[in-house]
């Protein structure tokens, strides 16, 4: 039997009729971008929904990250993880900052806070950790290290929309956090992103920087960039907020079913939930070790032959790409856990409309020893 392709993800879309209503308003007003009505409303509703003080919308997560580094005037060296999407390190490169890679820990795939101090030099100005797959980093430990050494902390929270620890938004930790609302994310505005900050002064600086640095018609406070979100995306995002909880509940059911069915398959590991964390179930990574009857890549291609298109997020490691592999911290001997995890990972499909029958079929393919 031939099945339709199932991809690692599929975007959630608002009801078309609802979006048309918003589009009609935009058409009438002829206000398309530059802090319009939908933009202002979306920033407010997002801040309320996420439980944070200030949200600044961006055209995408990468521009948000590049700008966040500018907002805090980060320079020199920044400690970060090699186990992420390449945009995390590219944002440093665009700011002429040297990345210093630190290994990860296997339970969450996040930066290993115990290895951060050894990587600090007189040039270190900040730590850029990533809440990989929406798994919270060790935020208290990272805060402690940053405090002692006088470093800033910017979280790449591209995967962590709606994630909470002890009922507190994960976005309230660190100096700044950035979000991505790309089509492949659990919350999308087609393309889009945001910086989360905790005080009005910083919010102002962010908003100037994303609009060429303009503070008013004749004052430019810095060489800013154009990273503004437009009214169509903001209107789309407002509609997405209405269904997000419902979508997360569906994702949760899928994750639970995967876990139940995958339990006991030799050589396949999945991540355990941490207590007191509210997840968004954006990704469902599994890790294939030597006890499994196939290599990771053999399993990956076997799934593809069956029209299941998982993804190896994150392989290769960022530190393995030509422009970054020359740094001393990129040596594989410095990053043994990240190297191993990166060679083991396959993210299985997960999105609200994925049927539980499809989940069962995917696990059957993983189980079949032929
Ligand atoms: N930091 C982190 C930790 C990130 O993960 C990302 C982005 C960023 C920063 C930067 O944020 P943005 O600047 O992107 O806002 C995807 C995304 O493009 C990227 O946003 C994301 N991380 C990364 C993890 O994944 P690809 O190259 O794997 O995407 P693509 O186009 O192959 O899509 C994956 C699958 O999703 C497709 O096979 C089918 C499905 N899909 C995709 C799109 C775009 C759809 O069904 N519909 C769609 O419209 O990078």
Short mmCIF file of C-alpha atoms and ligand atoms in Angstrom, two decimals:
data_model
loop_
_atom_site.label_atom_id
_atom_site.label_comp_id
_atom_site.label_asym_id
_atom_site.label_seq_id
_atom_site.Cartn_x
_atom_site.Cartn_y
_atom_site.Cartn_z
CA UNK A 1 0.00 0.00 0.00
CA UNK A 2 1.31 3.46 -0.98
CA UNK A 3 1.04 6.08 1.78
CA UNK A 4 1.19 9.87 1.41
CA UNK A 5 4.48 11.44 2.51
CA UNK A 6 4.66 12.40 6.17
CA UNK A 7 7.15 15.17 6.91
CA UNK A 8 8.87 15.99 10.17
CA UNK A 9 6.36 18.76 10.61
CA UNK A 10 3.45 20.49 8.95
CA UNK A 11 2.43 24.05 9.79
CA UNK A 12 -0.75 24.86 11.65
CA UNK A 13 -2.78 27.44 9.76
CA UNK A 14 -5.56 29.71 11.00
CA UNK A 15 -9.04 29.40 9.49
CA UNK A 16 -8.85 31.00 6.05
CA UNK A 17 -12.21 32.80 6.52
CA UNK A 18 -10.92 34.44 9.71
CA UNK A 19 -7.75 35.53 7.99
CA UNK A 20 -9.73 37.03 5.12
CA UNK A 21 -11.62 39.20 7.63
CA UNK A 22 -8.27 40.54 8.88
CA UNK A 23 -6.99 40.99 5.34
CA UNK A 24 -10.03 43.08 4.47
CA UNK A 25 -9.28 45.38 7.42
CA UNK A 26 -5.67 45.75 6.27
CA UNK A 27 -6.80 46.46 2.70
CA UNK A 28 -9.15 49.15 3.92
CA UNK A 29 -6.60 50.81 6.19
CA UNK A 30 -3.74 50.59 3.68
CA UNK A 31 -1.40 50.29 6.68
CA UNK A 32 0.91 47.40 5.80
CA UNK A 33 3.92 47.55 8.13
CA UNK A 34 5.90 49.78 10.55
CA UNK A 35 4.17 49.17 13.88
CA UNK A 36 0.58 49.08 12.60
CA UNK A 37 -2.58 48.22 14.53
CA UNK A 38 -2.25 44.42 14.20
CA UNK A 39 1.44 44.58 15.13
CA UNK A 40 0.71 46.52 18.31
CA UNK A 41 -2.15 44.22 19.27
CA UNK A 42 -0.10 41.09 18.57
CA UNK A 43 2.79 42.29 20.75
CA UNK A 44 0.41 42.92 23.65
CA UNK A 45 -1.52 39.66 23.30
CA UNK A 46 1.69 37.67 22.94
CA UNK A 47 3.16 39.21 26.10
CA UNK A 48 -0.03 38.32 27.98
CA UNK A 49 -0.19 34.83 26.58
CA UNK A 50 3.47 34.05 27.21
CA UNK A 51 3.53 35.67 30.67
CA UNK A 52 6.39 38.05 29.84
CA UNK A 53 6.78 41.81 30.18
CA UNK A 54 7.82 42.94 26.69
CA UNK A 55 7.72 41.41 23.22
CA UNK A 56 9.29 42.99 20.14
CA UNK A 57 8.21 41.36 16.92
CA UNK A 58 10.72 40.55 14.19
CA UNK A 59 10.69 39.42 10.57
CA UNK A 60 12.32 36.12 11.59
CA UNK A 61 14.23 34.49 14.44
CA UNK A 62 17.66 34.96 12.85
CA UNK A 63 17.27 38.74 12.62
CA UNK A 64 15.97 38.75 16.20
CA UNK A 65 19.13 36.95 17.34
CA UNK A 66 21.50 39.14 15.32
CA UNK A 67 19.76 42.21 16.76
CA UNK A 68 19.70 40.86 20.35
CA UNK A 69 23.49 40.70 20.28
CA UNK A 70 23.55 44.32 19.06
CA UNK A 71 21.08 45.43 21.71
CA UNK A 72 23.45 44.33 24.48
CA UNK A 73 26.57 45.38 22.53
CA UNK A 74 28.03 41.88 22.78
CA UNK A 75 31.54 41.48 21.34
CA UNK A 76 34.68 39.35 21.63
CA UNK A 77 33.86 35.73 22.50
CA UNK A 78 30.51 34.15 23.26
CA UNK A 79 30.04 30.71 24.81
CA UNK A 80 27.48 28.66 22.94
CA UNK A 81 26.40 25.17 21.93
CA UNK A 82 27.33 23.38 18.70
CA UNK A 83 24.11 21.35 18.90
CA UNK A 84 21.61 23.72 17.32
CA UNK A 85 20.35 25.05 14.00
CA UNK A 86 23.16 26.86 12.23
CA UNK A 87 21.44 30.26 12.64
CA UNK A 88 22.52 30.32 16.30
CA UNK A 89 26.22 30.60 15.39
CA UNK A 90 25.62 32.54 12.18
CA UNK A 91 24.15 35.33 14.34
CA UNK A 92 27.51 35.56 16.14
CA UNK A 93 29.39 35.60 12.84
CA UNK A 94 27.23 38.47 11.57
CA UNK A 95 28.29 40.43 14.65
CA UNK A 96 31.98 39.58 14.24
CA UNK A 97 31.92 37.57 17.47
CA UNK A 98 33.97 34.42 18.00
CA UNK A 99 31.89 31.39 19.04
CA UNK A 100 33.34 29.22 21.80
CA UNK A 101 31.63 25.85 21.70
CA UNK A 102 30.90 23.94 24.90
CA UNK A 103 29.71 20.33 25.00
CA UNK A 104 26.12 19.32 25.75
CA UNK A 105 24.58 16.92 28.21
CA UNK A 106 22.63 13.92 26.94
CA UNK A 107 19.44 14.15 29.02
CA UNK A 108 18.28 17.41 27.40
CA UNK A 109 20.77 17.98 24.52
CA UNK A 110 21.39 21.46 26.00
CA UNK A 111 24.73 23.10 26.84
CA UNK A 112 26.40 21.40 29.81
CA UNK A 113 26.56 24.20 32.38
CA UNK A 114 29.30 22.36 34.26
CA UNK A 115 31.64 22.94 31.32
CA UNK A 116 30.93 26.64 30.83
CA UNK A 117 33.38 28.07 33.39
CA UNK A 118 36.36 26.29 31.81
CA UNK A 119 35.58 28.03 28.50
CA UNK A 120 35.55 31.59 29.90
CA UNK A 121 38.45 33.85 28.87
CA UNK A 122 39.06 37.60 29.37
CA UNK A 123 37.33 38.14 26.01
CA UNK A 124 34.11 36.37 26.97
CA UNK A 125 31.17 38.77 27.12
CA UNK A 126 28.10 36.51 27.00
CA UNK A 127 26.59 33.03 27.02
CA UNK A 128 24.24 32.03 24.21
CA UNK A 129 22.51 28.78 25.20
CA UNK A 130 19.67 27.17 23.25
CA UNK A 131 16.58 25.50 24.76
CA UNK A 132 16.96 22.64 22.29
CA UNK A 133 13.63 21.02 21.24
CA UNK A 134 12.00 23.29 23.85
CA UNK A 135 13.82 21.53 26.73
CA UNK A 136 14.69 24.19 29.31
CA UNK A 137 18.39 24.79 29.95
CA UNK A 138 19.71 24.79 33.52
CA UNK A 139 18.69 28.43 33.83
CA UNK A 140 19.57 28.92 37.51
CA UNK A 141 23.08 27.51 37.11
CA UNK A 142 23.67 29.58 33.97
CA UNK A 143 22.43 32.69 35.78
CA UNK A 144 24.80 31.96 38.67
CA UNK A 145 27.82 31.65 36.35
CA UNK A 146 26.85 34.78 34.40
CA UNK A 147 26.50 36.73 37.64
CA UNK A 148 29.88 35.66 39.01
CA UNK A 149 31.75 36.45 35.79
CA UNK A 150 29.74 39.52 34.77
CA UNK A 151 28.43 37.99 31.54
CA UNK A 152 25.20 38.61 29.66
CA UNK A 153 22.88 35.72 28.79
CA UNK A 154 20.86 35.58 25.59
CA UNK A 155 18.71 32.49 25.18
CA UNK A 156 17.98 31.15 21.74
CA UNK A 157 14.44 30.07 22.57
CA UNK A 158 13.49 29.46 18.94
CA UNK A 159 11.98 26.10 19.94
CA UNK A 160 10.53 27.14 23.28
CA UNK A 161 7.30 29.04 22.57
CA UNK A 162 4.95 28.55 25.52
CA UNK A 163 7.39 26.44 27.57
CA UNK A 164 7.18 26.97 31.34
CA UNK A 165 9.10 25.83 34.43
CA UNK A 166 7.10 25.80 37.67
CA UNK A 167 4.41 27.85 35.91
CA UNK A 168 6.93 30.54 34.98
CA UNK A 169 7.73 31.29 31.34
CA UNK A 170 11.17 30.06 30.32
CA UNK A 171 11.45 33.38 28.47
CA UNK A 172 11.74 35.28 31.75
CA UNK A 173 15.28 33.98 32.32
CA UNK A 174 18.44 35.58 30.96
CA UNK A 175 18.86 39.16 29.76
CA UNK A 176 17.05 38.49 26.50
CA UNK A 177 15.40 35.54 24.74
CA UNK A 178 14.61 35.19 21.09
CA UNK A 179 11.76 33.25 19.49
CA UNK A 180 11.24 31.97 15.95
CA UNK A 181 7.78 31.84 14.38
CA UNK A 182 8.96 30.06 11.23
CA UNK A 183 6.44 27.84 9.43
CA UNK A 184 8.08 24.73 10.93
CA UNK A 185 7.72 25.91 14.53
CA UNK A 186 4.99 24.97 17.01
CA UNK A 187 3.73 28.56 16.73
CA UNK A 188 4.15 30.16 13.31
CA UNK A 189 3.51 33.44 11.52
CA UNK A 190 4.85 31.97 8.23
CA UNK A 191 8.19 33.68 8.90
CA UNK A 192 8.63 35.66 12.07
CA UNK A 193 10.31 35.99 15.41
CA UNK A 194 10.60 38.09 18.54
CA UNK A 195 12.90 39.34 21.26
CA UNK A 196 11.63 39.10 24.81
CA UNK A 197 12.99 41.61 27.32
CA UNK A 198 12.15 42.64 30.86
CA UNK A 199 12.25 46.46 30.94
CA UNK A 200 10.87 49.35 28.93
CA UNK A 201 14.24 50.94 28.18
CA UNK A 202 15.56 47.79 26.54
CA UNK A 203 12.30 47.34 24.63
CA UNK A 204 12.78 50.85 23.19
CA UNK A 205 16.34 50.10 22.11
CA UNK A 206 15.23 46.86 20.45
CA UNK A 207 12.45 48.65 18.59
CA UNK A 208 14.83 51.35 17.37
CA UNK A 209 17.40 48.81 16.21
CA UNK A 210 14.90 46.78 14.19
CA UNK A 211 13.81 49.97 12.40
CA UNK A 212 17.20 51.17 11.07
CA UNK A 213 18.01 52.74 14.45
CA UNK A 214 15.37 55.49 14.13
CA UNK A 215 14.29 56.96 17.47
CA UNK A 216 12.31 59.69 15.70
CA UNK A 217 12.20 61.25 12.25
CA UNK A 218 15.62 62.84 12.58
CA UNK A 219 17.43 60.76 15.21
CA UNK A 220 19.25 57.51 14.48
CA UNK A 221 20.72 55.97 17.64
CA UNK A 222 22.76 53.17 16.02
CA UNK A 223 23.31 51.45 12.67
CA UNK A 224 20.10 49.45 12.97
CA UNK A 225 18.60 47.02 10.51
CA UNK A 226 15.22 46.48 8.89
CA UNK A 227 13.79 43.49 10.76
CA UNK A 228 10.16 44.50 11.14
CA UNK A 229 7.22 42.14 11.02
CA UNK A 230 4.44 43.23 8.65
CA UNK A 231 0.72 43.61 9.34
CA UNK A 232 -0.30 40.45 7.45
CA UNK A 233 1.92 38.27 9.58
CA UNK A 234 0.83 40.01 12.78
CA UNK A 235 -2.85 39.48 11.87
CA UNK A 236 -2.13 35.82 11.11
CA UNK A 237 -0.26 35.46 14.41
CA UNK A 238 -3.17 36.88 16.41
CA UNK A 239 -5.40 34.14 15.00
CA UNK A 240 -2.78 31.47 15.75
CA UNK A 241 -2.87 32.39 19.45
CA UNK A 242 -6.51 31.29 19.64
CA UNK A 243 -5.73 27.67 18.75
CA UNK A 244 -2.23 27.21 20.20
CA UNK A 245 -3.31 25.43 23.42
CA UNK A 246 -5.53 23.05 21.48
CA UNK A 247 -2.64 22.24 19.12
CA UNK A 248 -0.24 21.61 21.99
CA UNK A 249 -2.72 19.20 23.57
CA UNK A 250 -2.77 17.23 20.30
CA UNK A 251 1.02 17.22 20.10
CA UNK A 252 1.18 15.97 23.69
CA UNK A 253 -1.00 12.97 22.84
CA UNK A 254 1.27 12.15 19.90
CA UNK A 255 4.41 12.38 22.07
CA UNK A 256 2.80 10.14 24.69
CA UNK A 257 1.88 7.56 22.06
CA UNK A 258 5.41 7.57 20.61
CA UNK A 259 6.88 7.07 24.08
CA UNK A 260 4.53 4.22 24.90
CA UNK A 261 5.17 2.39 21.63
CA UNK A 262 8.92 2.98 21.50
CA UNK A 263 9.51 1.77 25.06
CA UNK A 264 11.53 -1.43 25.04
CA UNK A 265 12.88 -1.19 21.50
CA UNK A 266 16.52 -2.12 21.87
CA UNK A 267 18.91 0.68 20.89
CA UNK A 268 16.31 3.46 20.67
CA UNK A 269 16.31 6.22 23.30
CA UNK A 270 13.93 9.14 23.62
CA UNK A 271 14.04 12.14 25.94
CA UNK A 272 12.21 11.96 29.25
CA UNK A 273 10.07 14.88 30.39
CA UNK A 274 11.44 16.86 33.32
CA UNK A 275 9.04 17.33 36.22
CA UNK A 276 7.46 20.81 36.59
CA UNK A 277 8.03 21.65 32.93
CA UNK A 278 5.17 22.48 30.58
CA UNK A 279 6.38 21.42 27.13
CA UNK A 280 5.23 22.46 23.68
CA UNK A 281 6.13 19.09 22.06
CA UNK A 282 7.60 20.84 19.05
CA UNK A 283 9.98 17.96 18.21
CA UNK A 284 10.19 14.25 18.92
CA UNK A 285 13.85 13.23 18.67
CA UNK A 286 14.98 9.61 19.03
CA UNK A 287 18.59 8.50 19.44
CA UNK A 288 19.82 5.35 17.73
CA UNK A 289 22.71 3.61 19.50
CA UNK A 290 24.86 0.56 18.69
CA UNK A 291 22.32 -1.84 20.22
CA UNK A 292 19.88 -1.07 17.42
CA UNK A 293 20.02 -3.43 14.43
CA UNK A 294 20.56 -0.56 11.94
CA UNK A 295 22.77 2.53 11.93
CA UNK A 296 21.06 5.89 12.42
CA UNK A 297 21.39 6.70 8.73
CA UNK A 298 20.06 3.28 7.69
CA UNK A 299 16.99 3.88 9.82
CA UNK A 300 16.64 7.42 8.45
CA UNK A 301 16.66 6.13 4.85
CA UNK A 302 14.44 3.17 5.67
CA UNK A 303 11.84 5.60 6.98
CA UNK A 304 12.22 7.65 3.80
CA UNK A 305 11.60 4.56 1.65
CA UNK A 306 8.34 4.28 3.53
CA UNK A 307 7.49 7.93 2.80
CA UNK A 308 8.33 9.07 6.35
CA UNK A 309 10.56 12.14 6.25
CA UNK A 310 12.11 12.62 9.68
CA UNK A 311 15.06 15.01 10.00
CA UNK A 312 18.48 14.73 11.59
CA UNK A 313 18.19 17.87 13.75
CA UNK A 314 21.07 18.55 14.55
CA UNK A 315 23.53 16.83 12.25
CA UNK A 316 26.17 17.84 11.33
CA UNK A 317 27.14 19.79 14.42
CA UNK A 318 27.58 23.52 13.79
CA UNK A 319 31.25 23.13 14.76
CA UNK A 320 31.71 20.71 11.84
CA UNK A 321 30.81 23.21 9.10
CA UNK A 322 33.79 24.61 7.15
CA UNK A 323 33.55 28.20 8.41
CA UNK A 324 33.45 27.14 12.10
CA UNK A 325 35.55 23.99 12.29
CA UNK A 326 38.87 25.88 12.54
CA UNK A 327 38.15 27.21 16.05
CA UNK A 328 40.00 25.45 18.89
CA UNK A 329 36.68 24.74 20.66
CA UNK A 330 35.40 22.92 17.55
CA UNK A 331 37.75 19.96 18.06
CA UNK A 332 35.68 16.77 18.33
CA UNK A 333 37.65 15.88 21.47
CA UNK A 334 36.16 19.03 23.09
CA UNK A 335 32.61 17.99 22.16
CA UNK A 336 32.33 14.21 22.65
CA UNK A 337 28.70 14.14 23.81
CA UNK A 338 27.50 16.50 21.09
CA UNK A 339 29.35 14.44 18.46
CA UNK A 340 27.74 11.24 19.66
CA UNK A 341 24.21 12.64 19.96
CA UNK A 342 24.47 14.32 16.57
CA UNK A 343 25.36 10.96 15.01
CA UNK A 344 22.44 9.24 16.73
CA UNK A 345 19.53 11.63 16.28
CA UNK A 346 16.45 11.40 14.08
CA UNK A 347 13.49 13.71 14.75
CA UNK A 348 10.29 11.81 14.04
CA UNK A 349 7.23 13.55 12.58
CA UNK A 350 5.11 15.44 15.08
CA UNK A 351 2.37 17.98 14.32
CA UNK A 352 -1.24 18.39 15.48
CA UNK A 353 -2.82 16.77 12.43
CA UNK A 354 -0.60 13.66 12.57
CA UNK A 355 -2.94 10.74 13.26
CA UNK A 356 -2.19 8.25 16.00
CA UNK A 357 -2.52 5.54 13.34
CA UNK A 358 0.39 7.15 11.50
CA UNK A 359 2.39 7.21 14.74
CA UNK A 360 1.74 3.47 15.11
CA UNK A 361 2.85 2.83 11.53
CA UNK A 362 6.05 4.85 12.03
CA UNK A 363 6.93 2.86 15.15
CA UNK A 364 6.14 -0.43 13.35
CA UNK A 365 8.70 0.52 10.68
CA UNK A 366 11.26 1.29 13.41
CA UNK A 367 10.50 -2.08 15.07
CA UNK A 368 10.60 -4.29 11.94
CA UNK A 369 13.83 -6.20 11.93
CA UNK A 370 14.04 -6.67 8.16
N1 LIG B 1 17.64 29.14 16.33
C1 LIG B 1 17.21 27.87 16.30
C2 LIG B 1 17.54 26.97 17.43
C3 LIG B 1 16.44 27.41 15.22
O1 LIG B 1 16.01 26.13 15.20
C4 LIG B 1 16.13 28.31 14.18
C5 LIG B 1 15.37 27.86 13.03
C6 LIG B 1 16.59 29.63 14.28
C7 LIG B 1 17.36 30.01 15.38
C8 LIG B 1 16.31 30.67 13.23
O2 LIG B 1 14.94 31.05 13.18
P1 LIG B 1 14.31 31.54 11.78
O3 LIG B 1 15.21 32.61 11.23
O4 LIG B 1 14.19 30.34 10.86
O5 LIG B 1 12.96 32.10 12.19
C9 LIG B 1 13.93 24.57 9.44
C10 LIG B 1 13.54 26.02 9.54
O6 LIG B 1 13.73 26.73 8.31
C11 LIG B 1 14.20 26.78 10.62
O7 LIG B 1 13.34 27.85 10.93
C12 LIG B 1 14.37 25.93 11.88
N2 LIG B 1 15.11 26.63 12.88
C13 LIG B 1 15.04 24.63 11.54
C14 LIG B 1 15.21 23.75 12.78
O8 LIG B 1 14.24 23.93 10.63
P2 LIG B 1 14.81 23.21 7.41
O9 LIG B 1 15.82 23.55 6.38
O10 LIG B 1 14.88 21.88 8.06
O11 LIG B 1 13.31 23.43 6.86
P3 LIG B 1 12.55 22.73 5.67
O12 LIG B 1 12.14 23.75 4.70
O13 LIG B 1 13.34 21.56 5.17
O14 LIG B 1 11.22 22.20 6.39
C15 LIG B 1 11.17 20.99 7.14
C16 LIG B 1 9.88 20.27 6.76
O15 LIG B 1 8.76 21.00 7.17
C17 LIG B 1 9.69 20.05 5.28
O16 LIG B 1 10.28 18.85 4.90
C18 LIG B 1 8.20 19.99 5.12
C19 LIG B 1 7.68 20.85 6.25
N3 LIG B 1 7.23 22.17 5.81
C20 LIG B 1 8.14 23.20 5.70
C21 LIG B 1 7.74 24.44 5.30
C22 LIG B 1 8.75 25.56 5.18
C23 LIG B 1 5.90 22.37 5.48
O17 LIG B 1 5.09 21.43 5.55
N4 LIG B 1 5.49 23.62 5.10
C24 LIG B 1 6.35 24.66 4.99
O18 LIG B 1 5.94 25.78 4.65
O19 LIG B 1 14.93 24.36 8.48
#
